[in-house]
Coordinates of C-alpha atoms in Angstrom, one line a residue:
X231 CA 80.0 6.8 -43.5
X232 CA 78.0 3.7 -42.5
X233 CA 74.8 5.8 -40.8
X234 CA 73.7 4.3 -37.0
X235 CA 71.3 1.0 -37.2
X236 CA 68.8 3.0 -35.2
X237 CA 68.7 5.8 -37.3
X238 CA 68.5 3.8 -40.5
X239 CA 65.3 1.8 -39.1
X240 CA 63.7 5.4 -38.4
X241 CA 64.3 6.7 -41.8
X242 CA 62.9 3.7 -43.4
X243 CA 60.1 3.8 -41.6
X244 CA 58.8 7.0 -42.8
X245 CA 56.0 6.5 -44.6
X246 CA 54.8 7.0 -48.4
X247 CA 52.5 10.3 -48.8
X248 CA 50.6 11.2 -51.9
X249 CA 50.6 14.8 -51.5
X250 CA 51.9 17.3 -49.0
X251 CA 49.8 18.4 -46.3
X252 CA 47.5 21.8 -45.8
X253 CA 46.9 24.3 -42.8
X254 CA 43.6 21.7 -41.6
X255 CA 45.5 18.7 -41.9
X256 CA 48.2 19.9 -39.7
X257 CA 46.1 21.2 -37.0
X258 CA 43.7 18.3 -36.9
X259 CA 47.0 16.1 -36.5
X260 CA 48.7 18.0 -33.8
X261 CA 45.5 17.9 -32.0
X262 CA 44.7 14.1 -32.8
X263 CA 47.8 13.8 -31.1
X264 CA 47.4 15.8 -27.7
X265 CA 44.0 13.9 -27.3
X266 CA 46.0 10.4 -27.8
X267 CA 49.3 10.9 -25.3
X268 CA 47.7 13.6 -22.9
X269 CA 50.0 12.2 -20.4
X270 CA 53.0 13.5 -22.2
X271 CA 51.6 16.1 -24.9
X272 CA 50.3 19.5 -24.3
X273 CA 49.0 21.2 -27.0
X274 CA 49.0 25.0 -26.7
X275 CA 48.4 28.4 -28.9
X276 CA 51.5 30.3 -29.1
X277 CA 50.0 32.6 -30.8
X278 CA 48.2 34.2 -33.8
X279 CA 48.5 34.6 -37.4
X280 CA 47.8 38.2 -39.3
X281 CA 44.9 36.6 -40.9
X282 CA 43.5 34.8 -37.7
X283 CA 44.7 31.2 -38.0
X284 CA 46.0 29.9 -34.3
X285 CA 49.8 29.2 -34.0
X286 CA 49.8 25.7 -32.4
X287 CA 52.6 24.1 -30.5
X288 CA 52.8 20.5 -29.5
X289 CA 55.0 20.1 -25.9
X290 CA 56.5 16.6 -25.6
X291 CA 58.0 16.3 -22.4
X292 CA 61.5 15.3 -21.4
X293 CA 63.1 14.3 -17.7
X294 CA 64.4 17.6 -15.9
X295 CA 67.8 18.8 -16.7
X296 CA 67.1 17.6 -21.1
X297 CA 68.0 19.9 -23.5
X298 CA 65.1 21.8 -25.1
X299 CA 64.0 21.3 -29.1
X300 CA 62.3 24.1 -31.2
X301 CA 61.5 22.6 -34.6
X302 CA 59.1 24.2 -36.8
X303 CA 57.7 23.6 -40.2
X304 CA 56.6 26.3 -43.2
X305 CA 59.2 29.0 -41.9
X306 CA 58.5 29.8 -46.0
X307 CA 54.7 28.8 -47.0
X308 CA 55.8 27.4 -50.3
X309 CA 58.1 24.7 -48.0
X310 CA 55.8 22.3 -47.5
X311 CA 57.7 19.4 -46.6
X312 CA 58.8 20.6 -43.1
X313 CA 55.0 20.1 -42.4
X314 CA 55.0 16.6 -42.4
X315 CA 58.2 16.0 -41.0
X316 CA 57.1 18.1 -38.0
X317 CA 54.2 15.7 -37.8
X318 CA 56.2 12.4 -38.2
X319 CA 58.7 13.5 -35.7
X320 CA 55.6 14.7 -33.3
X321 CA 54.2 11.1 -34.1
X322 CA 57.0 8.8 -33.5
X323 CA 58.3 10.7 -30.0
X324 CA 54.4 10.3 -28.9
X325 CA 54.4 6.7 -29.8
X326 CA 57.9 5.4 -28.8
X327 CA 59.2 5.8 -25.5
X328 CA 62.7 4.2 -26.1
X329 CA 63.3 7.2 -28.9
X330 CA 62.1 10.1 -26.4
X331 CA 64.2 8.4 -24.0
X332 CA 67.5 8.0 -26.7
X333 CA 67.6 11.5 -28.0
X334 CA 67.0 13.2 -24.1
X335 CA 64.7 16.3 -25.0
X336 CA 61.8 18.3 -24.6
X337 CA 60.6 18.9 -27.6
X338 CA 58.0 22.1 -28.9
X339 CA 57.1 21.3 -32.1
X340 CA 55.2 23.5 -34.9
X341 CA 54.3 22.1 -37.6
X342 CA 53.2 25.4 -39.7
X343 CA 54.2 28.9 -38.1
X344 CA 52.7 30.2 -41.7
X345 CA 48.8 29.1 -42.2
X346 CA 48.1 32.1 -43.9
X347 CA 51.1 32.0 -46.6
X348 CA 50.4 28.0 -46.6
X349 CA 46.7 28.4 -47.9
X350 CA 47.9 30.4 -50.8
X351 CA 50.1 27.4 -51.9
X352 CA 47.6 24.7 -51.1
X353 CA 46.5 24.5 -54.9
X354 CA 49.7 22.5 -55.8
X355 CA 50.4 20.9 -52.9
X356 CA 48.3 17.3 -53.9
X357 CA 49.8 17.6 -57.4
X358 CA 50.1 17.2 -60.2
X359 CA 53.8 17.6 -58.9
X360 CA 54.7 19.2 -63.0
X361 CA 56.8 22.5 -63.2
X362 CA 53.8 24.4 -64.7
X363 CA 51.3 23.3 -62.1
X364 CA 53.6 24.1 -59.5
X365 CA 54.6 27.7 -60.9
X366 CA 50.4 28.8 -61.5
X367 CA 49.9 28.2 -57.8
X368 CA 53.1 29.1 -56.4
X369 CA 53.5 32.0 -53.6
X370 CA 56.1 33.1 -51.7
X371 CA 56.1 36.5 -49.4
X372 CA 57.8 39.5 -50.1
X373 CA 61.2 39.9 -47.8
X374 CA 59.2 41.7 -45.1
X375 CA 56.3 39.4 -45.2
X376 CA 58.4 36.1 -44.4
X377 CA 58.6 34.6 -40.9
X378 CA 62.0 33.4 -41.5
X379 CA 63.6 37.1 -42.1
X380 CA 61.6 39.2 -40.0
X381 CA 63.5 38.7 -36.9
X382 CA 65.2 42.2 -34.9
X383 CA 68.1 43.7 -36.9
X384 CA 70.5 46.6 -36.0
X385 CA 73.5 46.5 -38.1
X386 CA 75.1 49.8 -39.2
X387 CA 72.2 51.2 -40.9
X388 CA 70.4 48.2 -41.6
X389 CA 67.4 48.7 -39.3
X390 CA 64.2 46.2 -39.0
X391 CA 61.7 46.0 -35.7
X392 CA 58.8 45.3 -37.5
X393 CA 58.2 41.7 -36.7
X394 CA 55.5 39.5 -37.6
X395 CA 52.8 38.3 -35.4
X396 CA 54.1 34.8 -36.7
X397 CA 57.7 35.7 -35.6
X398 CA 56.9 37.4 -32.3
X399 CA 55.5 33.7 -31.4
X400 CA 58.8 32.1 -32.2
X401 CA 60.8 35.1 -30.2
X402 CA 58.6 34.4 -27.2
X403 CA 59.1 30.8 -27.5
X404 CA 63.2 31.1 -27.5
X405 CA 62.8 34.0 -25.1
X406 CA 61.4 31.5 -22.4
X407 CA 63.0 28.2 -23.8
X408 CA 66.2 29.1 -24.4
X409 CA 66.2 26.0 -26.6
X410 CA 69.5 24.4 -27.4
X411 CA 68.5 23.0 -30.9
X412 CA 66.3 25.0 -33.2
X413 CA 65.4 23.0 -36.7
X414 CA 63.5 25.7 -38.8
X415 CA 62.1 23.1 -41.6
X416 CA 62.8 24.5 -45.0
X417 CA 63.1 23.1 -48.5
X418 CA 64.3 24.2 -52.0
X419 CA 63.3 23.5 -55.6
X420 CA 65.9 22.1 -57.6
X421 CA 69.0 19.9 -57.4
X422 CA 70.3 18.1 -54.4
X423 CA 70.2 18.3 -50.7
X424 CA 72.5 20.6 -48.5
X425 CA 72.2 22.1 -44.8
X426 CA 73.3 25.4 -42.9
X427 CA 74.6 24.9 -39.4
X428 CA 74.6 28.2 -37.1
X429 CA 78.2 26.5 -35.8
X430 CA 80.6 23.8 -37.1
X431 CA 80.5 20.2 -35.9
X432 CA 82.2 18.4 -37.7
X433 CA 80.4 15.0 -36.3
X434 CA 77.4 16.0 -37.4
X435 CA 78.2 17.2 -41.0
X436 CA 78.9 13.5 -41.0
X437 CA 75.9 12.0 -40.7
X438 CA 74.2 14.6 -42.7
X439 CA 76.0 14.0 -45.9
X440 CA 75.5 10.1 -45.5
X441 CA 71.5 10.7 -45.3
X442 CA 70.3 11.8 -48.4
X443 CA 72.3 9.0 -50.2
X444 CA 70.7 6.3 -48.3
X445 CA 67.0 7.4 -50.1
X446 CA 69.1 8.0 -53.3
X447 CA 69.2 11.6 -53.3
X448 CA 72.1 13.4 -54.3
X449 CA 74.6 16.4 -52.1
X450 CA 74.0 19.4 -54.0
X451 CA 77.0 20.5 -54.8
X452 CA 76.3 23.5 -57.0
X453 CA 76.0 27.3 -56.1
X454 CA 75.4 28.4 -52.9
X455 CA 72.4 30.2 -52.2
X456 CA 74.6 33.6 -52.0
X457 CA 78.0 34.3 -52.8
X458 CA 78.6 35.7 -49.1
X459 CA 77.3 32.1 -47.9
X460 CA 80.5 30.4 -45.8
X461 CA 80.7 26.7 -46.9
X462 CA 81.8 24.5 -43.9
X463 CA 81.9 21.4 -45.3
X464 CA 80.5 19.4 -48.6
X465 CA 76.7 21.1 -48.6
X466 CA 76.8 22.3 -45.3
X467 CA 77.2 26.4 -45.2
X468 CA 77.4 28.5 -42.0
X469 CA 74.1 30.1 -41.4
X470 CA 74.2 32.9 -39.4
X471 CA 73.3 37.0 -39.4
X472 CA 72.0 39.0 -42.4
X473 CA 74.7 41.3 -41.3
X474 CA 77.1 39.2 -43.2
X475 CA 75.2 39.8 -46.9
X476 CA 75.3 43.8 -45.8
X477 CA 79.1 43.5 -44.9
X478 CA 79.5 41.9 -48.2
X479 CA 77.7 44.1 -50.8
X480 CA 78.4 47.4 -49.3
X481 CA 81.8 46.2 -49.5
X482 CA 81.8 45.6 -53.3
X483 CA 80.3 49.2 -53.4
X484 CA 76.5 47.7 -53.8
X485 CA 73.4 49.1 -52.4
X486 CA 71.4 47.5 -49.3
X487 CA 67.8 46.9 -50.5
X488 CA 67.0 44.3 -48.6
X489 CA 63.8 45.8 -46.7
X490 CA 63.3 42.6 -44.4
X491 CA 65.3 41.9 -41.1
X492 CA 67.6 38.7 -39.5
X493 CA 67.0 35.3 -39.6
X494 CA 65.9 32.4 -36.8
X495 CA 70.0 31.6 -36.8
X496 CA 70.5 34.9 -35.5
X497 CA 68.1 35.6 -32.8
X498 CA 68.3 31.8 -31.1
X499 CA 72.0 32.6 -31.6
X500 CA 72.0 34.8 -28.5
X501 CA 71.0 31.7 -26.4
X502 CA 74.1 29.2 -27.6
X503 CA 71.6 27.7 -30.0
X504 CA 72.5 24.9 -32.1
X505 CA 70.3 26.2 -35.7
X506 CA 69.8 23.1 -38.5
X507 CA 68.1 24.3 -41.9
X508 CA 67.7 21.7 -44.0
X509 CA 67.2 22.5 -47.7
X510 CA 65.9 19.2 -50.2
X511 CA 64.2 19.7 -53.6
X512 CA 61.2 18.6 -55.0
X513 CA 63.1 17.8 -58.2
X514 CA 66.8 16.6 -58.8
X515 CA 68.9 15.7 -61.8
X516 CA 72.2 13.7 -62.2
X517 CA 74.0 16.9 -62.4
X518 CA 73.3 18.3 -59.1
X519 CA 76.6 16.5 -57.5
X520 CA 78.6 16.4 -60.6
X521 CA 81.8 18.3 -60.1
X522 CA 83.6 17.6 -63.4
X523 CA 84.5 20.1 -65.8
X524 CA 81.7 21.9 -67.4
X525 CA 84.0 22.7 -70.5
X526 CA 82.7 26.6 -70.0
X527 CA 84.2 29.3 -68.0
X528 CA 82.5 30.3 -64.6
X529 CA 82.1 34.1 -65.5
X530 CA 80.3 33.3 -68.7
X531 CA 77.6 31.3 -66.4
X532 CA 77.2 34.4 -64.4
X533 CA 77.1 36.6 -66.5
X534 CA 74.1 34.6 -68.2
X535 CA 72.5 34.1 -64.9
X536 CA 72.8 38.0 -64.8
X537 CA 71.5 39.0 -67.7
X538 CA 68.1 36.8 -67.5
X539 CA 67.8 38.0 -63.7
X540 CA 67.7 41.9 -65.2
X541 CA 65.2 40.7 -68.1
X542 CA 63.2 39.1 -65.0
X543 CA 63.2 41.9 -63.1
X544 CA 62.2 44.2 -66.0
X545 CA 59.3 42.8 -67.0
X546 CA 57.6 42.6 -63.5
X547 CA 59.0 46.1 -63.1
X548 CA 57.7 47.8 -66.1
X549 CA 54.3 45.5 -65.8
X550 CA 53.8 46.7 -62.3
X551 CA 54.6 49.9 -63.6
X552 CA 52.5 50.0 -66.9
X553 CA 49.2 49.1 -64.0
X554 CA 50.2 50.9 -61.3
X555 CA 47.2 53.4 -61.6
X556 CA 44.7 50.9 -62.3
X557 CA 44.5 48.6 -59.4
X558 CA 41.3 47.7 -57.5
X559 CA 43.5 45.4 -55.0
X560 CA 46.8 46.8 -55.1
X561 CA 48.4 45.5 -51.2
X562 CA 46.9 41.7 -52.1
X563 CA 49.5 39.5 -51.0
X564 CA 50.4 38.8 -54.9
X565 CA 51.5 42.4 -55.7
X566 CA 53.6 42.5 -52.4
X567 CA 55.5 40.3 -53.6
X568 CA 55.6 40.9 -56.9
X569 CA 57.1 44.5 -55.9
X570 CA 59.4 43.0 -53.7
X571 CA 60.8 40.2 -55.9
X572 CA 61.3 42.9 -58.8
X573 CA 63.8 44.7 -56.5
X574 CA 65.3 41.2 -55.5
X575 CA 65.7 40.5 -59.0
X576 CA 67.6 43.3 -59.6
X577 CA 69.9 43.3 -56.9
X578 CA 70.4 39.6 -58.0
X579 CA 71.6 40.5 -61.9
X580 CA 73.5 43.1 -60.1
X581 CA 75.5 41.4 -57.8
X582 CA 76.2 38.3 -60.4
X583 CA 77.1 40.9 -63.3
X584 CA 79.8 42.3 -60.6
X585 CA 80.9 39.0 -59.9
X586 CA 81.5 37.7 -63.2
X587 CA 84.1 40.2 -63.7
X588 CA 86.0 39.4 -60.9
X589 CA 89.4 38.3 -61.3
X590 CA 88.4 34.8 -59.2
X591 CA 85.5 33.9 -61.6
X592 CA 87.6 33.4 -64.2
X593 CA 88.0 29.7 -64.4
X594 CA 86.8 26.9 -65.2
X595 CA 83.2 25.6 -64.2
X596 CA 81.6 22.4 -62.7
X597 CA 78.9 21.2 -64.1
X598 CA 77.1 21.5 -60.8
X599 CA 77.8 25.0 -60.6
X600 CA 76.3 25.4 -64.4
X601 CA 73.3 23.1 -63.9
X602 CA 72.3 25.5 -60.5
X603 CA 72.5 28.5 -61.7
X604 CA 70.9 27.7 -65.0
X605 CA 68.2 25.8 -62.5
X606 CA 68.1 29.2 -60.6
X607 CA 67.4 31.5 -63.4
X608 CA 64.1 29.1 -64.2
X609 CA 63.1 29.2 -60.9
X610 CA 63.0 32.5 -60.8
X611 CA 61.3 33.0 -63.9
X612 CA 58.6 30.4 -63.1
X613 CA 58.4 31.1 -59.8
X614 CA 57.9 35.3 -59.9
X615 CA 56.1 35.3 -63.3
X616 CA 54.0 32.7 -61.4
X617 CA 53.0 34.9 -58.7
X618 CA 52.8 38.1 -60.5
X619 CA 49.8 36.4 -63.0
X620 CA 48.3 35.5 -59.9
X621 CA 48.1 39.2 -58.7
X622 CA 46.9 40.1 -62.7
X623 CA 44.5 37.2 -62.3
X624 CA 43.3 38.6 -58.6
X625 CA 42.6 41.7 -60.5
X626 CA 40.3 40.2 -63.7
X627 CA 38.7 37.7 -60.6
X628 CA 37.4 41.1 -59.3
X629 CA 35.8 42.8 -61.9
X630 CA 38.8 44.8 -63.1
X631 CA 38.6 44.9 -66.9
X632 CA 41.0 47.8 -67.7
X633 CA 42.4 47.5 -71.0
X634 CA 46.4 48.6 -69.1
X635 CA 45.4 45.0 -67.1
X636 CA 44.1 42.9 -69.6
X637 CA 47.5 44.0 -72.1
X638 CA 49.6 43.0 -69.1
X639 CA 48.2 39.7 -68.3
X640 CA 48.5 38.8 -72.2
X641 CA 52.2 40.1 -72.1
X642 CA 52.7 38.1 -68.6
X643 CA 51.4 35.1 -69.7
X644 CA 53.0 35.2 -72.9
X645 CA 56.5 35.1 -71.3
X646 CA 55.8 32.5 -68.8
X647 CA 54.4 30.2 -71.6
X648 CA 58.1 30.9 -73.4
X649 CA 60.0 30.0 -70.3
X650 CA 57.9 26.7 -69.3
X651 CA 59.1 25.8 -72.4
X652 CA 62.9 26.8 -72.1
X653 CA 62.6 25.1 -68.4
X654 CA 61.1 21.5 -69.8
X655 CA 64.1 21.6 -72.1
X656 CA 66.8 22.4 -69.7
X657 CA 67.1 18.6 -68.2
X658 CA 65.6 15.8 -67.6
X659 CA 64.2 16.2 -64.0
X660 CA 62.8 13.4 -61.3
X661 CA 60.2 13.9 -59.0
X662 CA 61.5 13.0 -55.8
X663 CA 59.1 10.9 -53.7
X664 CA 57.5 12.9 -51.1
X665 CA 58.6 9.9 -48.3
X666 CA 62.2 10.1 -49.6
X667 CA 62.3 14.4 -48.7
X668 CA 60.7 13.6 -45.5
X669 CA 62.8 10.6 -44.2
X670 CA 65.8 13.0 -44.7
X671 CA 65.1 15.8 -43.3
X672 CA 63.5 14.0 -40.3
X673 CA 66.9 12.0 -40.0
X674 CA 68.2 15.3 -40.3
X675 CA 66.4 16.7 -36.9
X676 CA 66.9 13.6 -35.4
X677 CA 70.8 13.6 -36.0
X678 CA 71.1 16.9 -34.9
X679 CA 69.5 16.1 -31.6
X680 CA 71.5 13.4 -31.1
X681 CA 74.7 15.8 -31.4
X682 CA 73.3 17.9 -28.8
X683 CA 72.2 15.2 -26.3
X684 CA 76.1 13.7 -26.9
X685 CA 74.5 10.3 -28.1
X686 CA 75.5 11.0 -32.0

């Protein structure tokens, strides 16, 4: 597909960045830009984080009658690249009337909904852009701690009202808006580029497949992110309810332990909502769209993606176990999540040890589908063990010399060390320039306004 001649010049436009940007940056930006187009920008506080950071919203006005925009960056805090395309987007609609006036909206845009999560990434986010540097400073929130999946749920007897400050100030905001496009501004790790759609529209999945190849990134066409996932097109997936994982392992006789609620999808869902997530990685390979023939079976790839999820989940387990008694901080933000990402794990080698002996996983692989899982198990590994010797190391950082915690650090850092190593020889892995990851997913928001304004 040959992508529109105005789109193309906005996508080339974007601009190089040397690193991604903090909590200060963002704010100082958003209200750089209220002060500079205060005839058509409002900043406002839409609310408050847990730790006290403002939740700030930048209003661009439309004419009466436009549709309205909710985009919003960091929906994950270890996402950073929704940041800055929340900032380019606010940029270029406050600078150019001609594209406010092509893609007919009001925009209300956020360009971090997570400061608090965000400032416990910010020691990777200027680089170096390695695997190791990026796993030591990593953090992601336990399941009931994430913005993203703390929305309402009451499914059966999966049950969640406990919603975040951070979330209550994006309910409030479709509650009043009734916005007809929500972008919640996400980003992966590994492998290509690929999108959920709350609907199908089949114009749109277009354009979006034509984007990341015009910056040289590739479709990811591995896994999806869950078996249960519904793929509507080539990288586009249906993303909708939570209730549709709970349907899915209950049915296969597996427990519910997910301990977090529904997703953005879900709740702007109620109001006819058009939702875009659009995942990119920081790092890709040539396998990441490569659909040959793997020359190995499917089930054996699960089944090895299953058995190093259980060894995962093990060790944090029995380390979190072997300190449990001998914490001075035990609810820091690290061991929240280590607990929760144990449990995760599990469920994980679970459900992919069930699945590799179903009947319809015996056949034949891609190489796609062997590259992401083996891509996901190293995540994982880096990722978890990442944040888990950042709770050991918030424990020695406050006096806590116990012999149980200094033995579990050693052992922790032992394994990590081992899998850096297994992950640097897995492939050969590019560091996607950070203007490339913006440029797409900003085309991305762009296109999908332009499918609800009827101008695609």
């Amino acid at each position: 597909m040959t992508l529109p001649e105005w789109l193309l010049k906005e996508i080339d436009e974007v601009g190089d960045h040397p690193a991604f940007a903090g909590v200060d940056e963002l704010h100082r930006r958003l209200r750089g830009l209220a002060a500079g187009y205060g005839e058509i920008a409002t900043l406002q506080r839409v609310g408050t984080s847990r730790h006290g950071e403002p939740l700030l919203c930048l209003t661009i006005d439309g004419e009466p009658g436009d549709p309205t925009a909710l985009v919003f960056g960091l929906p994950h805090p270890n996402e950073p690249i929704g940041g800055l395309t929340a900032l380019h987007l606010a940029e270029r609609l406050c600078a150019d009337p001609g594209l406010r006036a092509r893609l007919r909206h009001r925009w209300r845009i956020i360009a971090c909904i997570d400061p608090d999560g965000l400032r416990l990434n910010e020691g990777w986010l200027a680089g170096p852009f390695t695997r190791e540097h990026y796993a030591r400073h990593f953090y992601r929130p336990a399941g009931p701690d994430q913005v993203e999946w703390t929305f309402p749920l009451d499914y059966k007897d999966a049950y969640f009202d406990a919603a975040l400050p951070e979330t209550q100030a994006l309910m409030r905001l479709i509650d009043s808006d009734r916005p007809d496009l929500v972008c919640s501004l996400h980003n992966s790790e590994l492998g290509g580029v690929y999108y959920y759609l709350s609907r199908p529209e089949p114009a749109l999945h277009r354009t979006l497949q034509a984007l990341p190849g015009h910056v040289g990134l590739p479709l990811d066409r591995g896994e999806p992110e869950a078996p249960y996932i519904v793929r509507l097109d080539d990288a586009i997936f249906q993303g909708t309810s939570i209730s549709r994982a709970y349907d899915y392992l209950t049915g296969r006789g597996e427990p519910w332990t997910n301990s977090a609620g529904d997703s953005t999808a879900s709740y702007a869902g109620r109001y006819g909502a058009l939702t875009l997530v659009t995942e990119l990685p920081y790092w890709t390979s040539d396998t990441a769209d490569d659909d040959s023939p793997a020359g190995t079976g499917y089930a054996s790839a699960l089944a090895a993606h299953a058995r190093a999820l259980a060894d995962l989940s093990t060790l944090m387990a029995d380390t979190i176990e072997a300190v449990s008694g001998a914490l001075m901080v035990p609810d820091s933000p690290f061991w929240r999540a280590s607990r929760s990402f144990a449990t995760m794990m599990a469920a994980g080698a679970r459900s992919a040890r069930s699945r590799s002996t179903a009947p319809e996983a015996d056949r034949p692989a891609t190489v796609a589908e062997v590259a992401s899982l083996a891509e996901a198990t190293h995540s994982f590994r880096l990722r978890y063990g990442g944040i888990l010797l950042r709770a050991l190391d918030g424990e020695l950082g406050v006096g806590n010399t116990r012999p149980s915690v200094r033995a579990a650090r050693e052992r922790v850092a032992a394994r990590h060390a081992e899998w850096l190593a297994e992950d640097a020889a897995l492939g050969d892995y590019r560091t996607i320039p950070i203007r490339h990851l913006v440029a797409t997913q900003y085309g991305a928001v762009l296109a999908a306004a332009s499918q609800v304004a009827g101008v695609l």
